[in-house]
Amino acid sequence: MMVAKSRGLELSVILLGSGCSELAGELAYHADKVIVVNHPNLAEFNAEAYRKVLVSFIANRIPRLTLIGHTSCGLDLAPALAIELGIPLATDCIDLRLDGRSLIVTRQVYGGKLNIEGVLKEADNYVATIRPVTFKPGEPRTRPGEIISLEYPKDIKLGTRFIGFVEPPPGEVDITDAEVIVSVGRGIKEEKNISIAKKLAEALKGELGCSRPVVDKGWLPKERQVGSSGKTVKPKLYIASGISGSFQHMMGMKNSELIVAVNRDPKAPIFSIADYGVVDDLFMVLPALTKKISNLKGSE
Ligand SMILES: Cc1cc2nc3c(=O)[nH]c(=O)nc-3n(C[C@H](O)[C@H](O)[C@H](O)COP(=O)(O)OP(=O)(O)OC[C@H]3O[C@@H](n4cnc5c(N)ncnc54)[C@H](O)[C@@H]3O)c2cc1C
């Protein structure tokens, strides 16, 4: 909304789905136009269907800037859309502005420690994906924008179709129920060291969680992964040890009631959302905490 306003551009939202009229009504308070396409083929995300429908509507009048969420669906859709339209793409933007015929984007590098500004080559149109929860929602308009319903294009042929969701096999634990989670990241270094965090979790009657690299290495099962491609948790206490704090990880735990971060690097992004931060070696801090808690319990 801010980008559109600053350039005197119209802000339109394209809503693809099935039975999404109610949402269109809500969105109308945040955009000049809401273009809705309701069709059973769009009920579940299908990158091919979404791309073909979008292209059929915007190919003849490509918007100055097409913004898509940097989600797993957006990551599937945006690059293919940019290629089909033959226009530049910027991904995972946390800020952007139009300057003359250029798009200037801000992205994070080095695990969120640095922000860089990138200037895309001059073009009439761009596609960009925006990191979720980066912008605060704007104030709703006093009068709703226009809602336009469009027919699903009849000539679209699809090679892929949605069959159904595949439920993961029932796991050993459901960490989303845990009141205390002690999570380990790559800083734990070796599989055998996970027992150090496990002892602390047991002392606190909590569960073990982890970042994605720990699952990728096969040290803990996927059901313990916290983050955008793992579980979203909201325990009373979340201890992040040896976890840098990538936005994907933080998306899954930032709403925990109390966050304690243990990391040797004082600049680790996890400290930006921690209530308590310990800048030290987890191999000293975790056993010391376990001992202290066990002693306190022993004296109860
Ligand atoms: C599409 C996509 C989805 C993703 N989904 C997820 C997800 O759901 N969950 C997730 O976690 N990640 C996810 N990731 C990966 C994410 O981008 C990061 O790579 C990952 O979170 C980093 O994990 P980490 O913090 O354990 O490792 P690192 O970033 O390597 O951080 C390790 C940290 O340990 C610290 N450290 C090292 N030794 C010690 C020590 N002795 N004592 C204390 N601290 C120490 C270091 O200072 C460092 O900060 C995803 C990535 C993509 C592209």
CSV table of C-alpha atoms and ligand atoms in Angstrom, one decimal:
chain,number,residue,atom,x,y,z
A,1,MET,CA,0.0,0.0,0.0
A,2,MET,CA,2.9,2.4,0.9
A,3,VAL,CA,4.7,1.7,-2.3
A,4,ALA,CA,1.6,2.2,-4.4
A,5,LYS,CA,0.7,5.4,-2.5
A,6,SER,CA,4.3,6.9,-2.8
A,7,ARG,CA,4.1,6.5,-6.6
A,8,GLY,CA,0.5,7.4,-7.1
A,9,LEU,CA,-0.2,3.8,-8.3
A,10,GLU,CA,-3.4,1.8,-8.0
A,11,LEU,CA,-3.3,-1.1,-5.6
A,12,SER,CA,-5.2,-4.2,-6.8
A,13,VAL,CA,-5.3,-7.6,-5.0
A,14,ILE,CA,-6.0,-10.7,-7.0
A,15,LEU,CA,-7.7,-13.4,-5.0
A,16,LEU,CA,-7.7,-16.9,-6.4
A,17,GLY,CA,-9.6,-19.6,-4.6
A,18,SER,CA,-13.0,-21.2,-4.2
A,19,GLY,CA,-15.6,-19.7,-1.9
A,20,CYS,CA,-13.5,-16.7,-1.1
A,21,SER,CA,-16.0,-13.9,-1.4
A,22,GLU,CA,-16.1,-13.2,2.3
A,23,LEU,CA,-12.3,-12.6,2.3
A,24,ALA,CA,-12.7,-10.3,-0.8
A,25,GLY,CA,-15.0,-8.2,1.3
A,26,GLU,CA,-12.3,-7.8,4.0
A,27,LEU,CA,-9.5,-7.2,1.6
A,28,ALA,CA,-11.6,-4.4,-0.1
A,29,TYR,CA,-10.8,-2.2,3.0
A,30,HIS,CA,-7.1,-2.5,2.1
A,31,ALA,CA,-7.0,-2.1,-1.7
A,32,ASP,CA,-8.4,0.0,-4.5
A,33,LYS,CA,-9.6,-3.1,-6.3
A,34,VAL,CA,-10.0,-6.7,-5.3
A,35,ILE,CA,-10.2,-9.0,-8.3
A,36,VAL,CA,-11.7,-12.4,-7.4
A,37,VAL,CA,-11.6,-15.6,-9.3
A,38,ASN,CA,-13.7,-18.4,-7.7
A,39,HIS,CA,-13.3,-21.9,-9.2
A,40,PRO,CA,-13.0,-25.4,-7.8
A,41,ASN,CA,-9.6,-25.8,-9.6
A,42,LEU,CA,-8.3,-23.0,-7.4
A,43,ALA,CA,-9.6,-24.4,-4.1
A,44,GLU,CA,-6.2,-25.8,-3.2
A,45,PHE,CA,-2.9,-24.3,-4.3
A,46,ASN,CA,-1.8,-25.5,-7.7
A,47,ALA,CA,1.2,-23.6,-9.0
A,48,GLU,CA,0.3,-24.3,-12.6
A,49,ALA,CA,-3.4,-23.3,-12.3
A,50,TYR,CA,-2.5,-20.2,-10.3
A,51,ARG,CA,0.2,-19.1,-12.8
A,52,LYS,CA,-2.0,-19.7,-15.9
A,53,VAL,CA,-4.9,-17.8,-14.4
A,54,LEU,CA,-2.7,-14.9,-13.4
A,55,VAL,CA,-1.0,-14.8,-16.7
A,56,SER,CA,-4.3,-14.8,-18.6
A,57,PHE,CA,-5.4,-11.7,-16.6
A,58,ILE,CA,-2.2,-9.6,-16.5
A,59,ALA,CA,-0.2,-10.6,-19.6
A,60,ASN,CA,-1.8,-7.7,-21.6
A,61,ARG,CA,-1.5,-5.1,-18.9
A,62,ILE,CA,1.3,-6.3,-16.6
A,63,PRO,CA,1.3,-4.4,-13.3
A,64,ARG,CA,4.3,-2.2,-12.4
A,65,LEU,CA,4.9,-4.4,-9.4
A,66,THR,CA,3.4,-7.8,-8.7
A,67,LEU,CA,3.9,-8.8,-5.0
A,68,ILE,CA,3.6,-12.4,-3.8
A,69,GLY,CA,4.2,-13.7,-0.3
A,70,HIS,CA,7.6,-15.4,0.2
A,71,THR,CA,5.9,-18.6,1.4
A,72,SER,CA,6.3,-22.2,0.1
A,73,CYS,CA,3.4,-21.5,-2.4
A,74,GLY,CA,4.8,-18.1,-3.4
A,75,LEU,CA,8.2,-19.6,-4.0
A,76,ASP,CA,6.6,-22.1,-6.3
A,77,LEU,CA,4.6,-19.5,-8.2
A,78,ALA,CA,6.7,-16.3,-8.4
A,79,PRO,CA,9.7,-17.5,-10.4
A,80,ALA,CA,7.6,-19.3,-13.0
A,81,LEU,CA,5.3,-16.3,-13.3
A,82,ALA,CA,8.3,-14.0,-13.8
A,83,ILE,CA,9.8,-16.3,-16.5
A,84,GLU,CA,6.5,-16.6,-18.3
A,85,LEU,CA,6.0,-12.8,-18.3
A,86,GLY,CA,9.7,-12.2,-19.1
A,87,ILE,CA,10.2,-9.7,-16.3
A,88,PRO,CA,12.8,-9.5,-13.4
A,89,LEU,CA,12.2,-11.2,-10.1
A,90,ALA,CA,13.4,-10.3,-6.6
A,91,THR,CA,12.8,-12.8,-3.8
A,92,ASP,CA,12.5,-12.7,0.0
A,93,CYS,CA,12.4,-8.8,0.2
A,94,ILE,CA,12.0,-7.2,3.6
A,95,ASP,CA,11.6,-3.7,2.0
A,96,LEU,CA,11.3,-2.3,-1.4
A,97,ARG,CA,10.8,1.0,-3.3
A,98,LEU,CA,10.5,2.1,-6.9
A,99,ASP,CA,13.1,4.6,-8.0
A,100,GLY,CA,12.6,5.9,-11.5
A,101,ARG,CA,12.5,2.7,-13.7
A,102,SER,CA,14.4,0.7,-11.1
A,103,LEU,CA,13.2,-1.5,-8.2
A,104,ILE,CA,15.3,-1.2,-5.1
A,105,VAL,CA,14.9,-4.1,-2.6
A,106,THR,CA,16.3,-4.8,0.8
A,107,ARG,CA,17.2,-8.4,1.7
A,108,GLN,CA,18.9,-10.1,4.5
A,109,VAL,CA,22.2,-12.0,4.2
A,110,TYR,CA,24.5,-13.9,6.6
A,111,GLY,CA,21.6,-15.5,8.5
A,112,GLY,CA,19.9,-12.1,9.1
A,113,LYS,CA,23.0,-10.3,10.5
A,114,LEU,CA,23.2,-7.9,7.6
A,115,ASN,CA,20.7,-6.1,5.4
A,116,ILE,CA,21.7,-5.4,1.8
A,117,GLU,CA,20.1,-3.1,-0.8
A,118,GLY,CA,19.9,-4.4,-4.3
A,119,VAL,CA,19.0,-2.4,-7.4
A,120,LEU,CA,17.3,-4.4,-10.1
A,121,LYS,CA,18.0,-3.6,-13.7
A,122,GLU,CA,15.6,-1.0,-15.2
A,123,ALA,CA,12.3,-2.5,-16.3
A,124,ASP,CA,8.7,-1.5,-16.7
A,125,ASN,CA,7.5,-4.4,-14.6
A,126,TYR,CA,8.7,-6.5,-11.7
A,127,VAL,CA,7.7,-9.5,-9.6
A,128,ALA,CA,8.9,-9.6,-6.0
A,129,THR,CA,8.2,-12.0,-3.1
A,130,ILE,CA,7.8,-10.4,0.3
A,131,ARG,CA,8.9,-12.1,3.6
A,132,PRO,CA,5.7,-12.7,5.7
A,133,VAL,CA,5.0,-10.6,8.8
A,134,THR,CA,7.6,-8.0,7.6
A,135,PHE,CA,5.2,-5.1,7.1
A,136,LYS,CA,2.6,-3.9,9.6
A,137,PRO,CA,-0.9,-4.0,8.1
A,138,GLY,CA,-2.0,-0.5,7.0
A,139,GLU,CA,-5.0,1.2,8.5
A,140,PRO,CA,-8.2,0.0,6.8
A,141,ARG,CA,-9.8,2.5,4.3
A,142,THR,CA,-12.9,4.2,5.4
A,143,ARG,CA,-14.7,3.1,2.2
A,144,PRO,CA,-14.1,-0.3,0.6
A,145,GLY,CA,-12.4,-0.6,-2.7
A,146,GLU,CA,-14.1,-2.1,-5.8
A,147,ILE,CA,-14.7,-5.9,-5.9
A,148,ILE,CA,-14.5,-7.3,-9.4
A,149,SER,CA,-15.4,-11.0,-10.1
A,150,LEU,CA,-13.8,-12.6,-13.1
A,151,GLU,CA,-14.6,-15.9,-14.8
A,152,TYR,CA,-12.1,-18.7,-14.6
A,153,PRO,CA,-10.6,-18.7,-18.1
A,154,LYS,CA,-12.2,-21.6,-20.1
A,155,ASP,CA,-9.2,-22.3,-22.4
A,156,ILE,CA,-6.9,-23.2,-19.5
A,157,LYS,CA,-5.6,-26.8,-19.8
A,158,LEU,CA,-3.9,-28.2,-16.7
A,159,GLY,CA,-1.3,-31.0,-16.6
A,160,THR,CA,-1.3,-31.1,-12.8
A,161,ARG,CA,-4.3,-31.5,-10.4
A,162,PHE,CA,-4.7,-31.5,-6.7
A,163,ILE,CA,-5.4,-35.0,-5.4
A,164,GLY,CA,-5.3,-34.7,-1.6
A,165,PHE,CA,-3.2,-33.9,1.4
A,166,VAL,CA,-0.8,-36.5,2.7
A,167,GLU,CA,-0.9,-36.7,6.5
A,168,PRO,CA,2.5,-37.3,8.1
A,169,PRO,CA,2.8,-40.7,9.9
A,170,PRO,CA,1.8,-40.4,13.6
A,171,GLY,CA,4.9,-39.3,15.4
A,172,GLU,CA,6.4,-40.1,18.7
A,173,VAL,CA,5.7,-36.6,20.2
A,174,ASP,CA,3.6,-33.5,19.5
A,175,ILE,CA,5.9,-30.7,20.6
A,176,THR,CA,3.0,-28.2,19.9
A,177,ASP,CA,1.5,-29.4,23.2
A,178,ALA,CA,4.7,-28.9,25.3
A,179,GLU,CA,4.8,-26.2,27.9
A,180,VAL,CA,8.6,-26.2,27.9
A,181,ILE,CA,10.8,-26.7,24.8
A,182,VAL,CA,14.6,-26.9,24.8
A,183,SER,CA,15.7,-26.6,21.2
A,184,VAL,CA,19.1,-27.3,19.7
A,185,GLY,CA,20.6,-25.9,16.5
A,186,ARG,CA,23.7,-26.5,14.5
A,187,GLY,CA,25.7,-25.2,17.5
A,188,ILE,CA,25.2,-28.6,19.2
A,189,LYS,CA,27.9,-29.8,16.7
A,190,GLU,CA,27.4,-33.6,17.0
A,191,GLU,CA,24.6,-36.0,17.5
A,192,LYS,CA,26.0,-37.3,20.7
A,193,ASN,CA,25.8,-33.8,22.3
A,194,ILE,CA,22.0,-33.7,22.0
A,195,SER,CA,21.9,-35.7,25.3
A,196,ILE,CA,23.1,-32.4,27.0
A,197,ALA,CA,19.9,-30.6,25.9
A,198,LYS,CA,17.8,-33.7,26.5
A,199,LYS,CA,18.9,-33.7,30.2
A,200,LEU,CA,17.9,-30.1,30.5
A,201,ALA,CA,14.5,-30.8,28.8
A,202,GLU,CA,13.9,-33.7,31.2
A,203,ALA,CA,14.8,-31.6,34.3
A,204,LEU,CA,12.3,-29.0,33.1
A,205,LYS,CA,9.7,-31.7,32.2
A,206,GLY,CA,9.8,-30.4,28.7
A,207,GLU,CA,10.4,-31.6,25.2
A,208,LEU,CA,13.3,-31.4,22.8
A,209,GLY,CA,13.0,-29.2,19.7
A,210,CYS,CA,15.4,-28.3,17.0
A,211,SER,CA,16.2,-26.2,14.0
A,212,ARG,CA,16.1,-27.7,10.5
A,213,PRO,CA,19.8,-28.5,10.0
A,214,VAL,CA,19.6,-30.9,13.0
A,215,VAL,CA,16.8,-32.8,11.2
A,216,ASP,CA,18.6,-32.6,7.9
A,217,LYS,CA,21.6,-34.3,9.5
A,218,GLY,CA,19.2,-37.0,10.8
A,219,TRP,CA,20.0,-36.3,14.5
A,220,LEU,CA,16.4,-35.7,15.5
A,221,PRO,CA,13.1,-36.6,13.7
A,222,LYS,CA,11.2,-34.1,11.6
A,223,GLU,CA,8.4,-33.9,14.1
A,224,ARG,CA,10.7,-32.0,16.5
A,225,GLN,CA,11.6,-29.3,13.9
A,226,VAL,CA,10.4,-25.8,14.8
A,227,GLY,CA,9.9,-23.3,12.1
A,228,SER,CA,8.2,-22.4,8.8
A,229,SER,CA,8.7,-25.9,7.4
A,230,GLY,CA,8.3,-27.5,10.8
A,231,LYS,CA,6.0,-27.0,13.8
A,232,THR,CA,4.7,-23.7,15.1
A,233,VAL,CA,5.0,-23.7,18.9
A,234,LYS,CA,3.9,-21.4,21.7
A,235,PRO,CA,5.3,-22.9,24.9
A,236,LYS,CA,5.5,-21.1,28.3
A,237,LEU,CA,9.3,-21.4,28.0
A,238,TYR,CA,11.4,-21.8,24.8
A,239,ILE,CA,15.2,-22.3,25.2
A,240,ALA,CA,17.0,-21.8,21.9
A,241,SER,CA,20.6,-23.2,22.2
A,242,GLY,CA,23.1,-22.9,19.4
A,243,ILE,CA,20.4,-21.5,17.1
A,244,SER,CA,21.2,-18.4,15.1
A,245,GLY,CA,17.6,-17.2,14.6
A,246,SER,CA,16.9,-17.5,10.9
A,247,PHE,CA,13.5,-16.0,10.1
A,248,GLN,CA,12.3,-19.5,9.1
A,249,HIS,CA,13.1,-20.7,12.7
A,250,MET,CA,11.7,-17.6,14.4
A,251,MET,CA,8.4,-17.9,12.5
A,252,GLY,CA,7.8,-21.1,14.4
A,253,MET,CA,8.6,-19.9,18.0
A,254,LYS,CA,8.5,-16.2,18.2
A,255,ASN,CA,5.1,-16.2,20.0
A,256,SER,CA,6.5,-18.3,22.9
A,257,GLU,CA,5.7,-16.8,26.3
A,258,LEU,CA,9.3,-16.6,27.4
A,259,ILE,CA,12.3,-17.0,25.1
A,260,VAL,CA,15.8,-17.7,26.4
A,261,ALA,CA,18.6,-17.8,23.9
A,262,VAL,CA,22.0,-19.3,24.4
A,263,ASN,CA,24.5,-18.4,21.7
A,264,ARG,CA,28.2,-17.6,21.6
A,265,ASP,CA,27.7,-14.9,19.0
A,266,PRO,CA,26.3,-11.7,20.6
A,267,LYS,CA,25.1,-10.6,17.1
A,268,ALA,CA,23.0,-13.7,16.6
A,269,PRO,CA,19.5,-12.6,15.4
A,270,ILE,CA,17.8,-14.8,17.9
A,271,PHE,CA,18.7,-12.3,20.6
A,272,SER,CA,16.4,-9.7,18.9
A,273,ILE,CA,13.4,-11.7,20.1
A,274,ALA,CA,14.8,-13.3,23.3
A,275,ASP,CA,13.5,-12.2,26.7
A,276,TYR,CA,16.8,-13.4,28.2
A,277,GLY,CA,20.0,-13.9,26.3
A,278,VAL,CA,23.1,-15.8,27.4
A,279,VAL,CA,26.2,-15.0,25.3
A,280,ASP,CA,28.2,-18.0,26.1
A,281,ASP,CA,29.1,-21.6,25.2
A,282,LEU,CA,26.1,-23.8,25.4
A,283,PHE,CA,28.3,-26.7,26.5
A,284,MET,CA,28.9,-24.8,29.7
A,285,VAL,CA,25.5,-23.1,30.1
A,286,LEU,CA,23.1,-26.1,29.5
A,287,PRO,CA,24.8,-28.5,32.0
A,288,ALA,CA,25.0,-25.7,34.6
A,289,LEU,CA,21.3,-25.0,34.2
A,290,THR,CA,20.4,-28.7,34.4
A,291,LYS,CA,22.5,-29.0,37.6
A,292,LYS,CA,20.9,-25.9,39.1
A,293,ILE,CA,17.4,-27.0,38.4
A,294,SER,CA,18.0,-30.6,39.7
A,295,ASN,CA,19.5,-29.1,42.9
A,296,LEU,CA,16.5,-26.8,43.3
A,297,LYS,CA,14.2,-29.8,42.8
A,298,GLY,CA,16.2,-31.9,45.3
A,299,SER,CA,15.8,-29.2,47.9
A,300,GLU,CA,12.0,-29.0,47.4
B,1,LIG,C1,12.3,-23.0,2.5
B,1,LIG,C2,13.1,-23.1,3.8
B,1,LIG,C3,12.5,-23.5,4.9
B,1,LIG,C4,13.2,-23.6,6.1
B,1,LIG,N1,12.5,-24.0,7.2
B,1,LIG,C5,13.1,-24.0,8.4
B,1,LIG,C6,12.5,-24.4,9.6
B,1,LIG,O1,11.3,-24.7,9.6
B,1,LIG,N2,13.2,-24.4,10.8
B,1,LIG,C7,14.5,-24.0,10.8
B,1,LIG,O2,15.0,-24.0,11.9
B,1,LIG,N3,15.1,-23.6,9.7
B,1,LIG,C8,14.5,-23.7,8.5
B,1,LIG,N4,15.2,-23.3,7.4
B,1,LIG,C9,16.7,-23.2,7.5
B,1,LIG,C10,17.1,-21.8,8.0
B,1,LIG,O3,17.2,-20.9,6.9
B,1,LIG,C11,18.4,-21.8,8.7
B,1,LIG,O4,19.4,-22.4,7.8
B,1,LIG,C12,18.4,-22.6,9.9
B,1,LIG,O5,17.3,-22.3,10.8
B,1,LIG,C13,19.7,-22.4,10.7
B,1,LIG,O6,19.8,-23.3,11.8
B,1,LIG,P1,20.7,-23.1,13.0
B,1,LIG,O7,20.3,-21.8,13.7
B,1,LIG,O8,20.6,-24.3,13.9
B,1,LIG,O9,22.1,-23.0,12.4
B,1,LIG,P2,23.1,-21.8,12.2
B,1,LIG,O10,22.5,-20.7,11.5
B,1,LIG,O11,24.4,-22.4,11.6
B,1,LIG,O12,23.4,-21.3,13.7
B,1,LIG,C14,24.2,-22.0,14.6
B,1,LIG,C15,24.4,-21.1,15.8
B,1,LIG,O13,25.0,-21.8,16.8
B,1,LIG,C16,25.9,-20.9,17.5
B,1,LIG,N5,26.9,-21.7,18.2
B,1,LIG,C17,27.9,-22.4,17.7
B,1,LIG,N6,28.6,-23.1,18.6
B,1,LIG,C18,28.0,-22.7,19.8
B,1,LIG,C19,28.3,-23.0,21.2
B,1,LIG,N7,29.3,-23.8,21.5
B,1,LIG,N8,27.6,-22.4,22.1
B,1,LIG,C20,26.6,-21.5,21.8
B,1,LIG,N9,26.2,-21.2,20.5
B,1,LIG,C21,27.0,-21.8,19.5
B,1,LIG,C22,26.5,-20.0,16.4
B,1,LIG,O14,26.9,-18.8,16.9
B,1,LIG,C23,25.2,-19.9,15.5
B,1,LIG,O15,24.5,-18.7,15.8
B,1,LIG,C24,14.5,-23.2,6.2
B,1,LIG,C25,15.2,-22.8,5.0
B,1,LIG,C26,14.5,-22.7,3.8
B,1,LIG,C27,15.2,-22.2,2.6
